[in-house]
């Protein structure tokens, strides 16, 4: 291999794009693991074991007997058969196997880059942050799973939101690096960063509320739109429910907040579009974001009206990636510096 800058940039682009797509796949499988209630089927972390699935009936019986010890089986899935257990097991197994693949695909190329291209002018160790965050994500994943093994029938929705948020942050970091390496053109006339970051905070808040709603199975109630069973506010919530410490553990309240934040976010996106028109920016600079938002709104409504059918809920989760990355393009073009 001839070592020069062009080789390094070409391999770096290929690595970042492939890693980006791998993590999207992992988020999709993770979402399906959650939607099929499969996340607690493997009750041990198995950091260096569990690479292969059970290969005989003895191994299957061991995993099944361990699952029978946790509250989810005893209180929800009591009487589940081994074939039924295998279905939820394979979802969690696939998620963990993908995590291992992502970890290896992150580290091995980084080591090769360090050995082969360390003397290239554009070489940087900053990409090791991706590996650090991927490792941290593994710890948080187990931290999430452990919350559902002893006293609870399910994982903590707070820990679930942290797990999802970090996955999306890793995706955003990789995507920013991709925009960097492709030298995407910046805006000549800048939009106030305060305004742009306020919209970003609303997007992040909306994603977190969506994770809360998923963790609480809050989409299974109030399956009407635009009202909540004929009312703007949920009719099973009292004032005391809104001002106590359990605010974000009440599925009715969380669903209302998820809806309300969407309306507020849409209002500010309309203002953002007006800003683009006022500054005579090309439509292409915001059209992809607008399309992502409209698709996400449509998927959110369909998911709710369908009673959270898995296919719609999974697409709705993936839609958050589309919204985030298309908005990240706007943030990048408005920025002055590279990472």
CSV table of N, CA and C in Angstrom, one decimal, residues 137 158-172 204 207-209 211-212 324:
chain,number,residue,atom,x,y,z
A,137,UNK,N,-20.8,3.5,25.6
A,137,UNK,CA,-22.1,3.1,25.2
A,137,UNK,C,-22.4,1.6,25.7
A,158,UNK,N,-35.4,6.2,32.1
A,158,UNK,CA,-34.4,7.2,32.2
A,158,UNK,C,-33.0,6.7,31.6
A,159,UNK,N,-32.7,5.4,32.0
A,159,UNK,CA,-31.5,4.8,31.5
A,159,UNK,C,-31.6,4.5,30.0
A,160,UNK,N,-32.8,4.1,29.6
A,160,UNK,CA,-33.1,3.9,28.1
A,160,UNK,C,-32.8,5.2,27.3
A,161,UNK,N,-33.3,6.3,27.9
A,161,UNK,CA,-33.1,7.6,27.1
A,161,UNK,C,-31.6,7.9,27.1
A,162,UNK,N,-30.8,7.6,28.1
A,162,UNK,CA,-29.4,7.9,28.1
A,162,UNK,C,-28.7,7.0,27.0
A,163,UNK,N,-29.1,5.8,27.0
A,163,UNK,CA,-28.6,4.8,26.0
A,163,UNK,C,-28.8,5.3,24.6
A,164,UNK,N,-30.1,5.7,24.3
A,164,UNK,CA,-30.4,6.1,22.9
A,164,UNK,C,-29.7,7.5,22.6
A,165,UNK,N,-29.7,8.4,23.6
A,165,UNK,CA,-29.1,9.7,23.4
A,165,UNK,C,-27.7,9.6,23.0
A,166,UNK,N,-26.9,8.7,23.7
A,166,UNK,CA,-25.5,8.6,23.5
A,166,UNK,C,-25.3,8.0,22.1
A,167,UNK,N,-26.1,7.0,21.7
A,167,UNK,CA,-26.0,6.5,20.3
A,167,UNK,C,-26.2,7.5,19.3
A,168,UNK,N,-27.2,8.4,19.5
A,168,UNK,CA,-27.4,9.5,18.5
A,168,UNK,C,-26.3,10.5,18.6
A,169,UNK,N,-25.7,10.7,19.7
A,169,UNK,CA,-24.5,11.7,19.8
A,169,UNK,C,-23.3,11.1,19.1
A,170,UNK,N,-23.1,9.8,19.2
A,170,UNK,CA,-22.0,9.2,18.4
A,170,UNK,C,-22.2,9.3,16.9
A,171,UNK,N,-23.5,9.1,16.5
A,171,UNK,CA,-23.8,9.2,15.1
A,171,UNK,C,-23.6,10.7,14.6
A,172,UNK,N,-24.0,11.6,15.5
A,172,UNK,CA,-23.8,13.0,15.1
A,172,UNK,C,-22.3,13.4,15.0
A,204,UNK,N,-33.4,17.7,20.7
A,204,UNK,CA,-32.9,16.8,21.7
A,204,UNK,C,-33.9,16.4,22.7
A,207,UNK,N,-36.5,14.1,21.4
A,207,UNK,CA,-36.0,12.7,21.3
A,207,UNK,C,-36.0,12.0,22.6
A,208,UNK,N,-35.6,12.8,23.7
A,208,UNK,CA,-35.5,12.3,25.0
A,208,UNK,C,-36.9,11.9,25.5
A,209,UNK,N,-37.9,12.8,25.2
A,209,UNK,CA,-39.3,12.5,25.6
A,209,UNK,C,-39.8,11.3,24.8
A,211,UNK,N,-38.0,8.8,23.9
A,211,UNK,CA,-37.4,7.6,24.6
A,211,UNK,C,-38.2,7.3,25.9
A,212,UNK,N,-38.5,8.4,26.7
A,212,UNK,CA,-39.3,8.2,27.9
A,212,UNK,C,-40.6,7.5,27.6
A,324,UNK,N,-32.0,14.7,12.9
A,324,UNK,CA,-30.8,15.2,13.5
A,324,UNK,C,-29.7,15.5,12.5
